[in-house]
PDB file of C-alpha atoms and ligand atoms in Angstrom:
ATOM      1  CA  MET A   1     119.651 107.729 104.276  1.00 78.00           C
ATOM      2  CA  ASP A   2     116.051 106.673 103.531  1.00 77.00           C
ATOM      3  CA  TYR A   3     113.617 108.573 101.324  1.00 78.00           C
ATOM      4  CA  HIS A   4     111.988 110.560 104.175  1.00 77.00           C
ATOM      5  CA  ALA A   5     115.313 111.554 105.787  1.00 80.00           C
ATOM      6  CA  ALA A   6     116.655 112.625 102.383  1.00 83.00           C
ATOM      7  CA  LEU A   7     113.513 114.679 101.685  1.00 81.00           C
ATOM      8  CA  ALA A   8     113.696 116.331 105.125  1.00 78.00           C
ATOM      9  CA  ALA A   9     117.393 117.187 104.557  1.00 80.00           C
ATOM     10  CA  LEU A  10     116.561 118.669 101.164  1.00 83.00           C
ATOM     11  CA  GLU A  11     113.657 120.724 102.561  1.00 79.00           C
ATOM     12  CA  TRP A  12     115.923 122.016 105.317  1.00 78.00           C
ATOM     13  CA  GLN A  13     118.492 123.181 102.758  1.00 81.00           C
ATOM     14  CA  VAL A  14     115.797 124.900 100.654  1.00 77.00           C
ATOM     15  CA  GLU A  15     114.565 126.581 103.847  1.00 75.00           C
ATOM     16  CA  LEU A  16     118.101 127.871 104.417  1.00 73.00           C
ATOM     17  CA  GLY A  17     118.054 129.407 100.964  1.00 73.00           C
ATOM     18  CA  ALA A  18     119.994 126.817  98.929  1.00 77.00           C
ATOM     19  CA  ASP A  19     119.026 127.356  95.315  1.00 72.00           C
ATOM     20  CA  GLU A  20     121.615 125.355  93.389  1.00 73.00           C
ATOM     21  CA  ALA A  21     122.779 121.755  93.352  1.00 75.00           C
ATOM     22  CA  ILE A  22     126.538 121.236  93.206  1.00 76.00           C
ATOM     23  CA  GLY A  23     127.568 118.623  90.636  1.00 78.00           C
ATOM     24  CA  GLU A  24     130.190 115.854  90.920  1.00 77.00           C
ATOM     25  CA  THR A  25     132.541 117.438  88.398  1.00 81.00           C
ATOM     26  CA  PRO A  26     133.966 120.926  89.020  1.00 79.00           C
ATOM     27  CA  VAL A  27     133.047 123.597  86.452  1.00 76.00           C
ATOM     28  CA  ASN A  28     135.636 126.243  85.578  1.00 77.00           C
ATOM     29  CA  ARG A  29     133.429 129.256  85.023  1.00 71.00           C
ATOM     30  CA  TYR A  30     136.453 131.430  84.164  1.00 75.00           C
ATOM     31  CA  GLU A  31     137.479 129.265  81.225  1.00 78.00           C
ATOM     32  CA  LEU A  32     137.240 131.160  77.951  1.00 74.00           C
ATOM     33  CA  PRO A  33     135.011 129.600  75.323  1.00 71.00           C
ATOM     34  CA  LYS A  34     136.832 128.144  72.347  1.00 75.00           C
ATOM     35  CA  ALA A  35     137.169 130.799  69.628  1.00 74.00           C
ATOM     36  CA  ALA A  36     134.494 130.392  66.968  1.00 70.00           C
ATOM     37  CA  PRO A  37     135.799 130.060  63.396  1.00 73.00           C
ATOM     38  CA  LYS A  38     135.995 133.426  61.665  1.00 73.00           C
ATOM     39  CA  PRO A  39     133.135 133.979  59.204  1.00 69.00           C
ATOM     40  CA  VAL A  40     134.204 134.266  55.604  1.00 69.00           C
ATOM     41  CA  ILE A  41     133.044 137.611  54.259  1.00 63.00           C
ATOM     42  CA  LYS A  42     132.789 138.005  50.555  1.00 62.00           C
ATOM     43  CA  SER A  43     134.166 141.323  49.340  1.00 59.00           C
ATOM     44  CA  GLY A  44     134.827 143.127  46.147  1.00 59.00           C
ATOM     45  CA  PRO A  45     132.604 143.405  43.141  1.00 60.00           C
ATOM     46  CA  THR A  46     130.952 139.953  43.728  1.00 58.00           C
ATOM     47  CA  SER A  47     129.439 140.973  47.141  1.00 61.00           C
ATOM     48  CA  ASN A  48     125.885 142.359  47.013  1.00 70.00           C
ATOM     49  CA  ILE A  49     125.834 143.339  50.740  1.00 72.00           C
ATOM     50  CA  ALA A  50     125.793 147.125  51.306  1.00 76.00           C
ATOM     51  CA  PRO A  51     128.555 148.542  53.522  1.00 79.00           C
ATOM     52  CA  ILE A  52     127.397 148.988  57.143  1.00 76.00           C
ATOM     53  CA  SER A  53     127.602 152.787  56.851  1.00 78.00           C
ATOM     54  CA  GLN A  54     124.938 152.663  54.113  1.00 80.00           C
ATOM     55  CA  MET A  55     122.537 150.293  55.873  1.00 79.00           C
ATOM     56  CA  PRO A  56     119.260 151.800  57.204  1.00 78.00           C
ATOM     57  CA  VAL A  57     119.077 152.115  61.005  1.00 79.00           C
ATOM     58  CA  ILE A  58     116.291 149.884  62.349  1.00 78.00           C
ATOM     59  CA  PRO A  59     115.286 150.837  65.931  1.00 75.00           C
ATOM     60  CA  VAL A  60     115.288 147.827  68.265  1.00 76.00           C
ATOM     61  CA  VAL A  61     112.430 147.966  70.766  1.00 76.00           C
ATOM     62  CA  GLN A  62     113.392 145.972  73.833  1.00 79.00           C
ATOM     63  CA  GLU A  63     110.355 144.940  75.873  1.00 87.00           C
ATOM     64  CA  THR A  64     110.913 144.963  79.617  1.00 93.00           C
ATOM     65  CA  ALA A  65     109.469 142.320  81.917  1.00 95.00           C
ATOM     66  CA  ALA A  66     106.969 144.949  83.111  1.00 95.00           C
ATOM     67  CA  ASP A  67     105.880 145.529  79.474  1.00 95.00           C
ATOM     68  CA  ILE A  68     105.318 141.799  79.041  1.00 97.00           C
ATOM     69  CA  ALA A  69     103.432 141.677  82.359  1.00 97.00           C
ATOM     70  CA  ARG A  70     101.215 144.565  81.192  1.00 97.00           C
ATOM     71  CA  ILE A  71     100.407 142.825  77.917  1.00 97.00           C
ATOM     72  CA  MET A  72      99.670 139.516  79.636  1.00 98.00           C
ATOM     73  CA  ALA A  73      97.584 141.082  82.420  1.00 98.00           C
ATOM     74  CA  GLY A  74      95.681 143.260  79.946  1.00 97.00           C
ATOM     75  CA  ARG A  75      94.466 140.161  78.100  1.00 97.00           C
ATOM     76  CA  CYS A  76      92.868 138.684  81.239  1.00 98.00           C
ATOM     77  CA  ASP A  77      89.137 139.189  81.631  1.00 98.00           C
ATOM     78  CA  THR A  78      88.628 137.064  84.727  1.00 98.00           C
ATOM     79  CA  LEU A  79      90.467 136.430  87.976  1.00 98.00           C
ATOM     80  CA  ALA A  80      90.991 132.813  86.952  1.00 98.00           C
ATOM     81  CA  ALA A  81      92.650 133.956  83.719  1.00 98.00           C
ATOM     82  CA  LEU A  82      94.846 136.370  85.675  1.00 98.00           C
ATOM     83  CA  ARG A  83      95.922 133.559  87.976  1.00 98.00           C
ATOM     84  CA  ASP A  84      96.759 131.373  84.985  1.00 98.00           C
ATOM     85  CA  ALA A  85      98.736 134.208  83.376  1.00 98.00           C
ATOM     86  CA  LEU A  86     100.777 134.646  86.560  1.00 98.00           C
ATOM     87  CA  ALA A  87     101.424 130.921  86.678  1.00 98.00           C
ATOM     88  CA  VAL A  88     103.177 131.072  83.288  1.00 98.00           C
ATOM     89  CA  PHE A  89     104.964 134.413  83.806  1.00 98.00           C
ATOM     90  CA  GLU A  90     108.643 133.447  83.889  1.00 96.00           C
ATOM     91  CA  HIS A  91     110.341 136.853  84.285  1.00 96.00           C
ATOM     92  CA  CYS A  92     110.352 137.207  88.056  1.00 97.00           C
ATOM     93  CA  ALA A  93     113.308 135.440  89.687  1.00 95.00           C
ATOM     94  CA  LEU A  94     111.317 134.930  92.909  1.00 97.00           C
ATOM     95  CA  LYS A  95     109.204 132.317  91.139  1.00 97.00           C
ATOM     96  CA  LYS A  96     112.212 130.005  90.821  1.00 95.00           C
ATOM     97  CA  GLY A  97     112.744 129.835  94.583  1.00 94.00           C
ATOM     98  CA  ALA A  98     109.068 129.579  95.531  1.00 96.00           C
ATOM     99  CA  ARG A  99     107.079 126.414  96.062  1.00 96.00           C
ATOM    100  CA  ASN A 100     103.714 127.851  95.115  1.00 98.00           C
ATOM    101  CA  LEU A 101     102.071 130.779  93.455  1.00 98.00           C
ATOM    102  CA  VAL A 102     100.119 132.669  96.120  1.00 98.00           C
ATOM    103  CA  PHE A 103      97.339 134.420  94.251  1.00 98.00           C
ATOM    104  CA  SER A 104      94.503 135.314  96.605  1.00 98.00           C
ATOM    105  CA  ASP A 105      92.071 134.154  99.226  1.00 98.00           C
ATOM    106  CA  GLY A 106      88.716 135.245 100.541  1.00 98.00           C
ATOM    107  CA  ASN A 107      85.624 136.335  98.692  1.00 98.00           C
ATOM    108  CA  PRO A 108      86.438 138.002  95.349  1.00 98.00           C
ATOM    109  CA  THR A 109      83.071 139.757  95.414  1.00 97.00           C
ATOM    110  CA  ALA A 110      83.739 141.325  98.847  1.00 98.00           C
ATOM    111  CA  ARG A 111      83.618 145.104  99.086  1.00 98.00           C
ATOM    112  CA  VAL A 112      87.079 145.261 100.690  1.00 98.00           C
ATOM    113  CA  MET A 113      90.304 144.118  99.051  1.00 98.00           C
ATOM    114  CA  VAL A 114      93.325 143.783 101.334  1.00 98.00           C
ATOM    115  CA  ILE A 115      96.799 143.976  99.791  1.00 98.00           C
ATOM    116  CA  GLY A 116      99.757 142.651 101.750  1.00 98.00           C
ATOM    117  CA  GLU A 117     103.425 142.436 100.937  1.00 98.00           C
ATOM    118  CA  ALA A 118     104.500 138.946  99.898  1.00 98.00           C
ATOM    119  CA  PRO A 119     103.985 135.360 101.021  1.00 98.00           C
ATOM    120  CA  GLY A 120     105.985 134.045 103.949  1.00 96.00           C
ATOM    121  CA  ARG A 121     106.912 130.449 104.690  1.00 95.00           C
ATOM    122  CA  GLU A 122     103.420 129.177 105.565  1.00 96.00           C
ATOM    123  CA  GLU A 123     101.845 130.958 102.621  1.00 98.00           C
ATOM    124  CA  ASP A 124     104.491 129.589 100.235  1.00 97.00           C
ATOM    125  CA  ARG A 125     103.754 126.076 101.475  1.00 96.00           C
ATOM    126  CA  SER A 126      99.970 126.360 101.300  1.00 97.00           C
ATOM    127  CA  GLY A 127      99.559 128.651  98.267  1.00 98.00           C
ATOM    128  CA  ARG A 128      97.203 130.935 100.262  1.00 98.00           C
ATOM    129  CA  PRO A 129      97.979 134.473 101.490  1.00 98.00           C
ATOM    130  CA  PHE A 130      98.063 135.349 105.187  1.00 98.00           C
ATOM    131  CA  VAL A 131      97.759 131.903 106.768  1.00 97.00           C
ATOM    132  CA  GLY A 132     100.675 132.065 109.243  1.00 95.00           C
ATOM    133  CA  PRO A 133     100.592 133.856 112.616  1.00 96.00           C
ATOM    134  CA  THR A 134     100.380 137.228 110.832  1.00 97.00           C
ATOM    135  CA  GLY A 135      97.403 136.004 108.847  1.00 98.00           C
ATOM    136  CA  GLN A 136      95.665 134.750 111.968  1.00 98.00           C
ATOM    137  CA  LEU A 137      95.985 138.221 113.464  1.00 98.00           C
ATOM    138  CA  LEU A 138      94.683 139.746 110.225  1.00 98.00           C
ATOM    139  CA  ASP A 139      91.624 137.471 110.438  1.00 98.00           C
ATOM    140  CA  ARG A 140      91.013 138.490 114.068  1.00 98.00           C
ATOM    141  CA  MET A 141      91.330 142.186 113.170  1.00 98.00           C
ATOM    142  CA  PHE A 142      88.668 141.955 110.467  1.00 98.00           C
ATOM    143  CA  ALA A 143      86.479 139.633 112.535  1.00 98.00           C
ATOM    144  CA  ALA A 144      86.401 142.407 115.171  1.00 98.00           C
ATOM    145  CA  ILE A 145      84.445 144.549 112.683  1.00 98.00           C
ATOM    146  CA  GLY A 146      82.314 141.634 111.478  1.00 97.00           C
ATOM    147  CA  MET A 147      84.289 140.761 108.342  1.00 98.00           C
ATOM    148  CA  THR A 148      85.630 137.360 107.304  1.00 98.00           C
ATOM    149  CA  ARG A 149      87.178 135.727 104.230  1.00 98.00           C
ATOM    150  CA  GLU A 150      83.940 133.808 103.706  1.00 97.00           C
ATOM    151  CA  GLY A 151      81.628 136.784 104.263  1.00 97.00           C
ATOM    152  CA  GLU A 152      79.523 138.337 101.505  1.00 96.00           C
ATOM    153  CA  GLY A 153      79.549 141.991 100.428  1.00 91.00           C
ATOM    154  CA  ALA A 154      80.425 144.316 103.299  1.00 93.00           C
ATOM    155  CA  ALA A 155      80.939 141.293 105.598  1.00 96.00           C
ATOM    156  CA  GLY A 156      83.645 139.809 103.367  1.00 98.00           C
ATOM    157  CA  VAL A 157      87.319 140.428 102.620  1.00 98.00           C
ATOM    158  CA  TYR A 158      89.329 139.535  99.554  1.00 98.00           C
ATOM    159  CA  ILE A 159      93.072 139.192 100.170  1.00 98.00           C
ATOM    160  CA  THR A 160      96.136 139.297  97.946  1.00 98.00           C
ATOM    161  CA  ASN A 161      99.765 140.464  98.020  1.00 98.00           C
ATOM    162  CA  VAL A 162     101.953 142.739  95.904  1.00 98.00           C
ATOM    163  CA  MET A 163     104.234 139.773  95.201  1.00 98.00           C
ATOM    164  CA  PRO A 164     102.727 136.368  94.446  1.00 98.00           C
ATOM    165  CA  TRP A 165     105.948 134.481  95.253  1.00 98.00           C
ATOM    166  CA  ARG A 166     107.902 134.304  98.501  1.00 97.00           C
ATOM    167  CA  PRO A 167     111.160 136.311  98.498  1.00 97.00           C
ATOM    168  CA  PRO A 168     114.133 134.335  99.869  1.00 94.00           C
ATOM    169  CA  HIS A 169     114.575 134.673 103.640  1.00 92.00           C
ATOM    170  CA  ASN A 170     111.416 136.854 103.638  1.00 92.00           C
ATOM    171  CA  ARG A 171     113.471 139.832 102.459  1.00 95.00           C
ATOM    172  CA  ASP A 172     111.637 142.933 101.218  1.00 95.00           C
ATOM    173  CA  PRO A 173     110.758 142.763  97.519  1.00 96.00           C
ATOM    174  CA  GLU A 174     113.149 144.847  95.369  1.00 96.00           C
ATOM    175  CA  PRO A 175     111.738 147.945  93.593  1.00 95.00           C
ATOM    176  CA  GLU A 176     112.367 146.221  90.205  1.00 95.00           C
ATOM    177  CA  GLU A 177     110.406 143.162  91.333  1.00 97.00           C
ATOM    178  CA  ILE A 178     107.530 145.349  92.494  1.00 97.00           C
ATOM    179  CA  ALA A 179     107.534 147.330  89.223  1.00 96.00           C
ATOM    180  CA  MET A 180     107.515 144.099  87.238  1.00 97.00           C
ATOM    181  CA  MET A 181     104.487 142.689  89.071  1.00 98.00           C
ATOM    182  CA  MET A 182     102.506 145.950  89.277  1.00 98.00           C
ATOM    183  CA  PRO A 183     100.577 145.408  86.023  1.00 98.00           C
ATOM    184  CA  PHE A 184      99.228 142.158  87.462  1.00 98.00           C
ATOM    185  CA  LEU A 185      98.233 143.830  90.737  1.00 98.00           C
ATOM    186  CA  GLU A 186      96.552 146.710  88.932  1.00 98.00           C
ATOM    187  CA  ARG A 187      94.570 144.266  86.795  1.00 98.00           C
ATOM    188  CA  HIS A 188      93.752 142.238  89.907  1.00 98.00           C
ATOM    189  CA  ILE A 189      92.168 145.324  91.507  1.00 98.00           C
ATOM    190  CA  THR A 190      90.251 146.128  88.303  1.00 98.00           C
ATOM    191  CA  LEU A 191      88.856 142.597  87.993  1.00 98.00           C
ATOM    192  CA  ALA A 192      87.973 142.198  91.682  1.00 98.00           C
ATOM    193  CA  ALA A 193      86.420 145.691  91.594  1.00 98.00           C
ATOM    194  CA  PRO A 194      86.282 146.268  95.363  1.00 98.00           C
ATOM    195  CA  ASP A 195      84.688 149.410  96.806  1.00 97.00           C
ATOM    196  CA  VAL A 196      87.671 149.986  99.114  1.00 98.00           C
ATOM    197  CA  VAL A 197      91.324 148.890  99.112  1.00 98.00           C
ATOM    198  CA  VAL A 198      93.330 148.371 102.324  1.00 98.00           C
ATOM    199  CA  LEU A 199      97.130 148.533 102.023  1.00 98.00           C
ATOM    200  CA  MET A 200      98.942 146.588 104.725  1.00 98.00           C
ATOM    201  CA  GLY A 201     102.329 148.216 105.402  1.00 98.00           C
ATOM    202  CA  ASN A 202     105.010 149.941 103.380  1.00 97.00           C
ATOM    203  CA  THR A 203     105.423 147.581 100.432  1.00 97.00           C
ATOM    204  CA  PRO A 204     101.863 147.910  99.091  1.00 98.00           C
ATOM    205  CA  CYS A 205     101.978 151.659  99.822  1.00 98.00           C
ATOM    206  CA  GLN A 206     105.157 151.878  97.737  1.00 97.00           C
ATOM    207  CA  ALA A 207     103.600 149.787  94.968  1.00 97.00           C
ATOM    208  CA  VAL A 208     100.177 151.427  94.813  1.00 98.00           C
ATOM    209  CA  LEU A 209     100.786 154.973  96.074  1.00 98.00           C
ATOM    210  CA  GLY A 210     104.485 155.345  95.217  1.00 96.00           C
ATOM    211  CA  LYS A 211     105.125 156.357  98.845  1.00 96.00           C
ATOM    212  CA  ARG A 212     106.555 154.786 101.972  1.00 96.00           C
ATOM    213  CA  GLY A 213     106.236 155.953 105.597  1.00 97.00           C
ATOM    214  CA  ILE A 214     103.361 153.881 106.948  1.00 98.00           C
ATOM    215  CA  THR A 215     103.385 155.649 110.338  1.00 98.00           C
ATOM    216  CA  ARG A 216     102.473 158.873 108.566  1.00 98.00           C
ATOM    217  CA  LEU A 217     100.250 157.341 105.854  1.00 98.00           C
ATOM    218  CA  ARG A 218      98.120 155.031 108.006  1.00 98.00           C
ATOM    219  CA  GLY A 219      94.634 156.074 108.943  1.00 98.00           C
ATOM    220  CA  ASN A 220      94.405 158.655 106.145  1.00 98.00           C
ATOM    221  CA  TRP A 221      92.064 157.923 103.266  1.00 98.00           C
ATOM    222  CA  THR A 222      93.622 158.419  99.875  1.00 98.00           C
ATOM    223  CA  GLU A 223      92.834 157.268  96.338  1.00 98.00           C
ATOM    224  CA  ALA A 224      94.415 154.961  93.775  1.00 98.00           C
ATOM    225  CA  PHE A 225      93.095 153.417  90.566  1.00 96.00           C
ATOM    226  CA  GLY A 226      89.893 155.354  91.187  1.00 95.00           C
ATOM    227  CA  LYS A 227      89.244 153.590  94.521  1.00 97.00           C
ATOM    228  CA  PRO A 228      89.316 154.851  98.107  1.00 98.00           C
ATOM    229  CA  VAL A 229      92.434 153.468  99.773  1.00 98.00           C
ATOM    230  CA  MET A 230      93.223 153.064 103.468  1.00 98.00           C
ATOM    231  CA  PRO A 231      96.869 152.369 104.450  1.00 98.00           C
ATOM    232  CA  MET A 232      97.242 150.476 107.724  1.00 98.00           C
ATOM    233  CA  PHE A 233     100.068 148.966 109.755  1.00 98.00           C
ATOM    234  CA  HIS A 234     100.961 145.470 108.572  1.00 98.00           C
ATOM    235  CA  PRO A 235      99.762 142.906 111.165  1.00 98.00           C
ATOM    236  CA  ALA A 236     103.385 141.699 111.479  1.00 98.00           C
ATOM    237  CA  ALA A 237     104.208 145.176 112.834  1.00 98.00           C
ATOM    238  CA  LEU A 238     101.423 144.768 115.415  1.00 98.00           C
ATOM    239  CA  LEU A 239     102.895 141.432 116.508  1.00 98.00           C
ATOM    240  CA  ARG A 240     106.249 143.176 117.060  1.00 98.00           C
ATOM    241  CA  ASP A 241     104.802 146.253 118.769  1.00 98.00           C
ATOM    242  CA  GLY A 242     101.447 145.786 120.516  1.00 97.00           C
ATOM    243  CA  LEU A 243     101.110 149.567 121.087  1.00 98.00           C
ATOM    244  CA  LYS A 244     100.340 149.964 117.397  1.00 98.00           C
ATOM    245  CA  LYS A 245      97.127 147.968 117.836  1.00 98.00           C
ATOM    246  CA  ARG A 246      95.303 151.070 119.096  1.00 98.00           C
ATOM    247  CA  ASP A 247      95.977 152.893 115.804  1.00 98.00           C
ATOM    248  CA  SER A 248      94.930 149.861 113.788  1.00 98.00           C
ATOM    249  CA  TRP A 249      91.692 149.601 115.731  1.00 98.00           C
ATOM    250  CA  ALA A 250      90.940 153.237 114.881  1.00 98.00           C
ATOM    251  CA  ASP A 251      91.691 152.487 111.201  1.00 98.00           C
ATOM    252  CA  LEU A 252      89.389 149.454 111.220  1.00 98.00           C
ATOM    253  CA  LEU A 253      86.588 151.548 112.721  1.00 98.00           C
ATOM    254  CA  ALA A 254      87.134 154.188 110.018  1.00 98.00           C
ATOM    255  CA  LEU A 255      86.924 151.444 107.374  1.00 98.00           C
ATOM    256  CA  ASN A 256      83.750 150.053 108.913  1.00 97.00           C
ATOM    257  CA  ALA A 257      82.161 153.511 109.097  1.00 97.00           C
ATOM    258  CA  ARG A 258      82.956 154.128 105.431  1.00 96.00           C
ATOM    259  CA  LEU A 259      81.413 150.829 104.362  1.00 95.00           C
ATOM    260  CA  LYS A 260      78.296 151.427 106.457  1.00 92.00           C
ATOM    261  CA  GLY A 261      78.018 155.108 105.571  1.00 85.00           C
TER     262      GLY A 261
HETATM  263  N1  LIG B   1     102.617 138.827 105.089  1.00 87.86           N
HETATM  264  C1  LIG B   1     102.125 139.334 103.934  1.00 87.86           C
HETATM  265  O1  LIG B   1     102.286 140.503 103.646  1.00 87.86           O
HETATM  266  N2  LIG B   1     101.438 138.528 103.153  1.00 87.86           N
HETATM  267  C2  LIG B   1     101.213 137.252 103.441  1.00 87.86           C
HETATM  268  O2  LIG B   1     100.562 136.570 102.650  1.00 87.86           O
HETATM  269  C3  LIG B   1     101.746 136.754 104.638  1.00 87.86           C
HETATM  270  C4  LIG B   1     102.441 137.550 105.447  1.00 87.86           C
END
């Protein structure tokens, strides 16, 4: 097999979800480790160690991954710093299976910030959110109300996702994964400082509003992090069910009216 065929075969396996290389020699994972030698404990009048019952209890504070994320995100004063912090955050397992960090796209000074779910295959390859067929529909939706990724102010959009790494097989992000990455998303919203946030589908609604049920939530203005928030159907849902486009058009008009008004 030449280099290119080998690379194509490897990429195909990664695409199928392979995340481990099998070695030449079998590993018995059930084998018990060899017993460590017993420590010699001094006792009697020569020992100056207090008995355990007399030792003071020292509380152990275990930081969760979300705590670490909050500390790291809180130290970032710019979007570039936040991106760099995410790039070195090692606590989310999704990072290990992803090719690229997908941070954001569009104009960070735009008045509207769109939050999607997580990168898919195309986004993982390119490192940019919403570039596959779903992203092309998203661009057309915003273009219909005069907004583009390159636009300024009310004519621009800034785009990110709840999860910056692609979940395997495009599965939904787990609640623990969302909770872990929330401090970064919250900081992202603070630093981008949009006038309005658009939540695309259930995952960002769960993350930002703590609620699911996009059919009920969509089209109704609400508030989060001190910003007006509009939940909408995810464009992938519109690709599956074209009848939903009418509702999304109404939501886009409501967004446009709010920005103009
Ligand atoms: N779907 C999303 O929610 N985000 C992307 O970046 C791509 C598809």
